[in-house]
Short mmCIF file of C-alpha atoms in Angstrom, two decimals:
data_model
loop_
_atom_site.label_atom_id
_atom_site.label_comp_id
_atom_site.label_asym_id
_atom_site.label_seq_id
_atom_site.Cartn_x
_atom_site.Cartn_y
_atom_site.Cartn_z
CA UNK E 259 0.40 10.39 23.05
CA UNK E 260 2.04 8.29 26.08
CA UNK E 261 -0.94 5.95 25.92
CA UNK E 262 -1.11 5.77 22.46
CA UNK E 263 -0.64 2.03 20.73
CA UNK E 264 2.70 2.63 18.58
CA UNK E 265 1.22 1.32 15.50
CA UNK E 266 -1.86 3.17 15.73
CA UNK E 267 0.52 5.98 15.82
CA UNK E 268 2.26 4.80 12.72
CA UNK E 269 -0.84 4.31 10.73
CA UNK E 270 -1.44 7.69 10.49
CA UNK E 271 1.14 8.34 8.20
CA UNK E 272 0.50 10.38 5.03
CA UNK E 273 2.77 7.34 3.05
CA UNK E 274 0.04 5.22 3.92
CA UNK E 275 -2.98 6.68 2.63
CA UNK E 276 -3.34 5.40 -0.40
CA UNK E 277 -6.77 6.67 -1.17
CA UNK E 278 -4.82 9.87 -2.23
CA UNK E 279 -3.78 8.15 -5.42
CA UNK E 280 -7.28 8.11 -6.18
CA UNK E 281 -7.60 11.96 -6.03
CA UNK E 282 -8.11 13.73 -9.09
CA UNK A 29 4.45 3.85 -25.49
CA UNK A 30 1.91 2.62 -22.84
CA UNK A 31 1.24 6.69 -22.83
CA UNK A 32 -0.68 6.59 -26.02
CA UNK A 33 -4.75 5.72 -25.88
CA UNK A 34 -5.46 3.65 -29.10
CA UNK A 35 -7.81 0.86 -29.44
CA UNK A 36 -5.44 -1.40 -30.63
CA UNK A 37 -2.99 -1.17 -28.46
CA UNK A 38 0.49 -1.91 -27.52
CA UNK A 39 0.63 -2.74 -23.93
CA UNK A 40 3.73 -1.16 -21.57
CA UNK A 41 5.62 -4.32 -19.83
CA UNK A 42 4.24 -6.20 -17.49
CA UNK A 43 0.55 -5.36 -18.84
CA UNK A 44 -1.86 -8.32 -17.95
CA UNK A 45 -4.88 -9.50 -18.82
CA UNK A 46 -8.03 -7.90 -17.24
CA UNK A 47 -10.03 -11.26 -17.65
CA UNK A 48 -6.93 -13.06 -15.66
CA UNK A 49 -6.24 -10.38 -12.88
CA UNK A 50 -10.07 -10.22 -12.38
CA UNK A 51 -10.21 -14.05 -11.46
CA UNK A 52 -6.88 -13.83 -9.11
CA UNK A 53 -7.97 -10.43 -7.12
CA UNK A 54 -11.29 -8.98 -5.54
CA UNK A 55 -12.19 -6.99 -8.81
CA UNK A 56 -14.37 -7.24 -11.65
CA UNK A 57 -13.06 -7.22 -15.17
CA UNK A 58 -14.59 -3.54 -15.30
CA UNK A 59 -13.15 -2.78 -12.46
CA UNK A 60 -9.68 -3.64 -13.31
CA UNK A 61 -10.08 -1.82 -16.39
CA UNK A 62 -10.95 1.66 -14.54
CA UNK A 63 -8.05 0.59 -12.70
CA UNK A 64 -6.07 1.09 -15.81
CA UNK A 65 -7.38 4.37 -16.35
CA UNK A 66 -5.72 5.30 -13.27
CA UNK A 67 -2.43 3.47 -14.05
CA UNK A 68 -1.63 4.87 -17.26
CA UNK A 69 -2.05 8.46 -15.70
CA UNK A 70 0.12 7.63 -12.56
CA UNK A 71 3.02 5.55 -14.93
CA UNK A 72 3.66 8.85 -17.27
CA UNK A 73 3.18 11.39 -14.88
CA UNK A 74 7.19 11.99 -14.77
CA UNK A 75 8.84 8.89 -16.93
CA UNK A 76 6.39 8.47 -19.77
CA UNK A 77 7.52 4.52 -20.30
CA UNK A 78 4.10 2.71 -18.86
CA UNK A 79 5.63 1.97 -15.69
CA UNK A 80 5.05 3.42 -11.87
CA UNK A 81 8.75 4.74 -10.63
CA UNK A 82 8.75 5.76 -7.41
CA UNK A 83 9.27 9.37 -8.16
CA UNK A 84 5.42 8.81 -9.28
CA UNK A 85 4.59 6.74 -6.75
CA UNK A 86 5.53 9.78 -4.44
CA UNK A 87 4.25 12.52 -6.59
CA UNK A 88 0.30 11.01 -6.29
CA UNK A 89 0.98 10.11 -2.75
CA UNK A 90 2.49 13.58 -1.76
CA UNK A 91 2.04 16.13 -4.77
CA UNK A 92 5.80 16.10 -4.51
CA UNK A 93 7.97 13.67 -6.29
CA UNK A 94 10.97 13.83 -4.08
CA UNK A 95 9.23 13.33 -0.68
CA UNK A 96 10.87 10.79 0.97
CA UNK A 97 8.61 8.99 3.42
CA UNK A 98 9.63 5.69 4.92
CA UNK A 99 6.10 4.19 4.82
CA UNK A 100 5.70 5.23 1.08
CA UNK A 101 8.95 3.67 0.62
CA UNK A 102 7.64 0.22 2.14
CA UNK A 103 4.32 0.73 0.03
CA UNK A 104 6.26 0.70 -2.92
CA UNK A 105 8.53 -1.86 -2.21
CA UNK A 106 5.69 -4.74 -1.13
CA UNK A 107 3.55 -3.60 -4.89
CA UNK A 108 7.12 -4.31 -6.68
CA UNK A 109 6.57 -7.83 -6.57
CA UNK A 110 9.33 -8.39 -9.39
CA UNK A 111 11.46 -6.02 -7.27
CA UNK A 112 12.54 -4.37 -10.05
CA UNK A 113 12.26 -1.07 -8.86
CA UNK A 114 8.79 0.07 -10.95
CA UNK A 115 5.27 -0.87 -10.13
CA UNK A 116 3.83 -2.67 -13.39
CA UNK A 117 -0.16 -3.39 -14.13
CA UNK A 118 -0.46 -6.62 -13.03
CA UNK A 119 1.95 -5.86 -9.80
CA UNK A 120 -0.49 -1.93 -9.34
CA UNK A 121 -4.18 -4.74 -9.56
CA UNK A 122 -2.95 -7.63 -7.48
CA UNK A 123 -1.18 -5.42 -4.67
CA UNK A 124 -4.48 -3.09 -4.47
CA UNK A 125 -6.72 -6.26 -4.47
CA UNK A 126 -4.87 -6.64 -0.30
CA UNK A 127 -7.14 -2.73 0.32
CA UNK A 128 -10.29 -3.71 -1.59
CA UNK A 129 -13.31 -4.14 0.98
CA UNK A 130 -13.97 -7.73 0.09
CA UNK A 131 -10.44 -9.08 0.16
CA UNK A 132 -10.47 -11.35 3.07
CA UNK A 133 -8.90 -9.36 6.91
CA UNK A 134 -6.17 -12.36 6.76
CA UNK A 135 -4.33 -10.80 3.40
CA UNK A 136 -4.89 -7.51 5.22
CA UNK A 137 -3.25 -8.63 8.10
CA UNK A 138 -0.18 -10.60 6.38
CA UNK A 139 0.22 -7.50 4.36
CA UNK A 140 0.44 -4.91 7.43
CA UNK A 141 2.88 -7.57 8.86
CA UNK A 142 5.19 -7.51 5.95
CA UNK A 143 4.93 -3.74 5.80
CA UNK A 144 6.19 -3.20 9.24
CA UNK A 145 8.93 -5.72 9.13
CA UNK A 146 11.41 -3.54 8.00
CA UNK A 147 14.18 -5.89 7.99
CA UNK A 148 12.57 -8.57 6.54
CA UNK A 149 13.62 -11.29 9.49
CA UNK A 150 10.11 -12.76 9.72
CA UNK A 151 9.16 -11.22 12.65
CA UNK A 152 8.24 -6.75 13.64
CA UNK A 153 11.62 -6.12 16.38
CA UNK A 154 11.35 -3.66 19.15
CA UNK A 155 13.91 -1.37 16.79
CA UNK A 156 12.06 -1.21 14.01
CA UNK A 157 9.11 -0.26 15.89
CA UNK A 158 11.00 2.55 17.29
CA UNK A 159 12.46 3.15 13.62
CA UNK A 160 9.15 4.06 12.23
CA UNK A 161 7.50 6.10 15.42
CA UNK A 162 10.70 8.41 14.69
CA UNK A 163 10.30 8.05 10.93
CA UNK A 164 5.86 9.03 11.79
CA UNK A 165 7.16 11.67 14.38
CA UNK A 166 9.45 13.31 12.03
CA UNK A 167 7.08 13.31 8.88
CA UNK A 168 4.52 15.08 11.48
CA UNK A 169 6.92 17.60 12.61
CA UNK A 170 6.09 16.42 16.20
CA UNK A 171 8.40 16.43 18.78
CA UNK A 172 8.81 14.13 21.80
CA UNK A 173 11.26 13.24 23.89
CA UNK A 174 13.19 9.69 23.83
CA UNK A 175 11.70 8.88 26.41
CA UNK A 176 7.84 9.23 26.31
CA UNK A 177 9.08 7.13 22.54
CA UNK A 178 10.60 4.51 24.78
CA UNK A 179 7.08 4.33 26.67
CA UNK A 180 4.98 3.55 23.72
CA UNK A 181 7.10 1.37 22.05
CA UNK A 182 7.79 -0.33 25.51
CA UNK A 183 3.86 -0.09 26.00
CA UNK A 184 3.00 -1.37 22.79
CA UNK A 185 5.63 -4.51 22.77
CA UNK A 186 4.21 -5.34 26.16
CA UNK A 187 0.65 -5.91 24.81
CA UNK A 188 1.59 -7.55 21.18
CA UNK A 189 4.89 -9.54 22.17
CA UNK A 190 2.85 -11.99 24.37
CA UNK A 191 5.28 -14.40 24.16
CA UNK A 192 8.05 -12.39 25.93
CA UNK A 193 10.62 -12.84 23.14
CA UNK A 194 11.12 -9.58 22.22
CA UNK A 195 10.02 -10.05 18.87
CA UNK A 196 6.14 -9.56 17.02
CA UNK A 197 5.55 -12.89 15.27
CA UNK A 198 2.92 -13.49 12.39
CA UNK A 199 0.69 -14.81 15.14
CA UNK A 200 1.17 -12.65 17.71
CA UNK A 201 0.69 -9.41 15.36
CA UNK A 202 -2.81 -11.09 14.18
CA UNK A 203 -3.85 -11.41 17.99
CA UNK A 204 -2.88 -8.15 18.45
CA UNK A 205 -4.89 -6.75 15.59
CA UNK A 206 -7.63 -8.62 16.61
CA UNK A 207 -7.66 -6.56 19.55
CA UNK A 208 -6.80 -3.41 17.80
CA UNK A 209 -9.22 -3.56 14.64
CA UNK A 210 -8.19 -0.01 14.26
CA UNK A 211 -5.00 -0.78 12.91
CA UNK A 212 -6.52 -2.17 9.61
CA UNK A 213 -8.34 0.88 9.11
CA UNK A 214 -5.95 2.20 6.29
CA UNK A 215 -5.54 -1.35 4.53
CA UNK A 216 -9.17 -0.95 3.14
CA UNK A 217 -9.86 1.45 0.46
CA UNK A 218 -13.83 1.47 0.20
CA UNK A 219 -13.69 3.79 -3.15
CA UNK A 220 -12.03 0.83 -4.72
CA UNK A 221 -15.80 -0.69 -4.81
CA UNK A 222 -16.38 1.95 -7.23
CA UNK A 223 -13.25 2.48 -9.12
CA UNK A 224 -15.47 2.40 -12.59
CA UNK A 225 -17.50 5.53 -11.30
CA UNK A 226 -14.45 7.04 -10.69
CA UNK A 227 -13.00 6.15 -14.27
CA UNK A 228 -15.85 5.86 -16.49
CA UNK A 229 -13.46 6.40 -19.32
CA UNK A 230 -12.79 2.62 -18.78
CA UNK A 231 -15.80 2.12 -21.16
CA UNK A 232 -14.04 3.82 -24.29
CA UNK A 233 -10.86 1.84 -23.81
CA UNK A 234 -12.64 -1.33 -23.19
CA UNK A 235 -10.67 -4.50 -25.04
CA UNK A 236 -13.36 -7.14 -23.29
CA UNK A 237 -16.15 -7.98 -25.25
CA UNK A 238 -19.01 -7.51 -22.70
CA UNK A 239 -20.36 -11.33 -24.10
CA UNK A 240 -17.19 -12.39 -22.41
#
């Protein structure tokens, strides 16, 4: 994780998958 | 009131046109009207009044209506465009329009930039950056220490700040994402291209004259 980018980090956040509001 | 299907059809507030949100975003008519399909079931799945509270908002997102997540939060927020603390149709269309495949990468990009400005000063600051690791590392239940945090965000800045100011600007953060293409990869929804397979009931609830 020490090399990751920060904001590649971040973007894996489960508030920021929207494709779940999609899910039946 | 917006909960009830009829034909004929009184509209929740802030209900819009399909013809008119078709011509301002990246969808067909048909498309935005499988996208009210979807609306109506997210904006009375708690508060049965038409509109998306963000109890709902978190309750799709999470299965859990009182998850707080900071990123959800910011979600939210940016498709509130009246920023009156509910999502309406016309906010729920144009604000999706930003993750549909064929909405240009620069409303992509301006969007992920207002996202991560937390503070809303114009520009992404080292603290906020650190803000929403902590707020990622939490949500993960993942554990590391200040400082291998200080490293990344320190590691990060270095490579988007190119400027030296200690501040991401609007053009900076695109340069960076140029670089990084990854870091779009969550503001495009490809199912959005076929939202009306997803909600054929669109068809039954159809107001548009298909000569239109």
């Amino acid at each position: 994780p020490a090399l990751m980018n920060a904001f590649e980090l971040i973007s894996t956040s489960q508030g920021l998958n929207l494709g779940t509001l999609f899910e039946k | 009131m917006g909960c009830v299907r009829s034909r004929h059809i009184k509209h929740p507030p802030g209900y819009e046109d399909p013809v008119i949100l078709a011509a301002e975003t990246s969808f067909t008519v048909s498309d935005v009207e499988a996208l009210y399909e979807l609306f109506k079931k997210l904006s009375c799945s708690i508060i049965k009044d038409g509109l998306i509270h963000k109890e709902e908002f978190q309750l799709a997102l999470f299965r859990n209506s009182n998850k707080e997540n900071l990123f959800a939060d910011r979600i939210f927020d940016l498709f509130d465009l009246k920023r009156n603390g509910v999502i309406e149709f016309g906010e729920f269309v144009r604000s999706l329009s930003i993750f549909h495949p064929n909405t240009p990468e620069a409303e992509k990009i301006a969007f992920a930039f207002r996202l991560y400005d937390l503070r809303h000063t114009g520009f992404i600051e080292r603290e906020e950056l650190k803000e929403m690791v902590l707020a990622l590392l939490n949500e993960s239940d993942l554990y590391l220490s200040d400082d291998v945090v200080e490293t990344i965000v320190d590691k990060t800045f270095s490579q988007a700040d190119t400027k030296g100011d200690g501040k991401i600007d609007p053009e900076e953060w695109a340069e960076f994402v140029k670089r990084n293409p990854s870091l779009l990869r969550n503001m495009t929804l490809p199912y959005l291209k076929d939202i009306t397979m997803g909600f054929p009931s669109f068809v039954m609830n159809s107001e548009v004259n298909d000569a239109e």
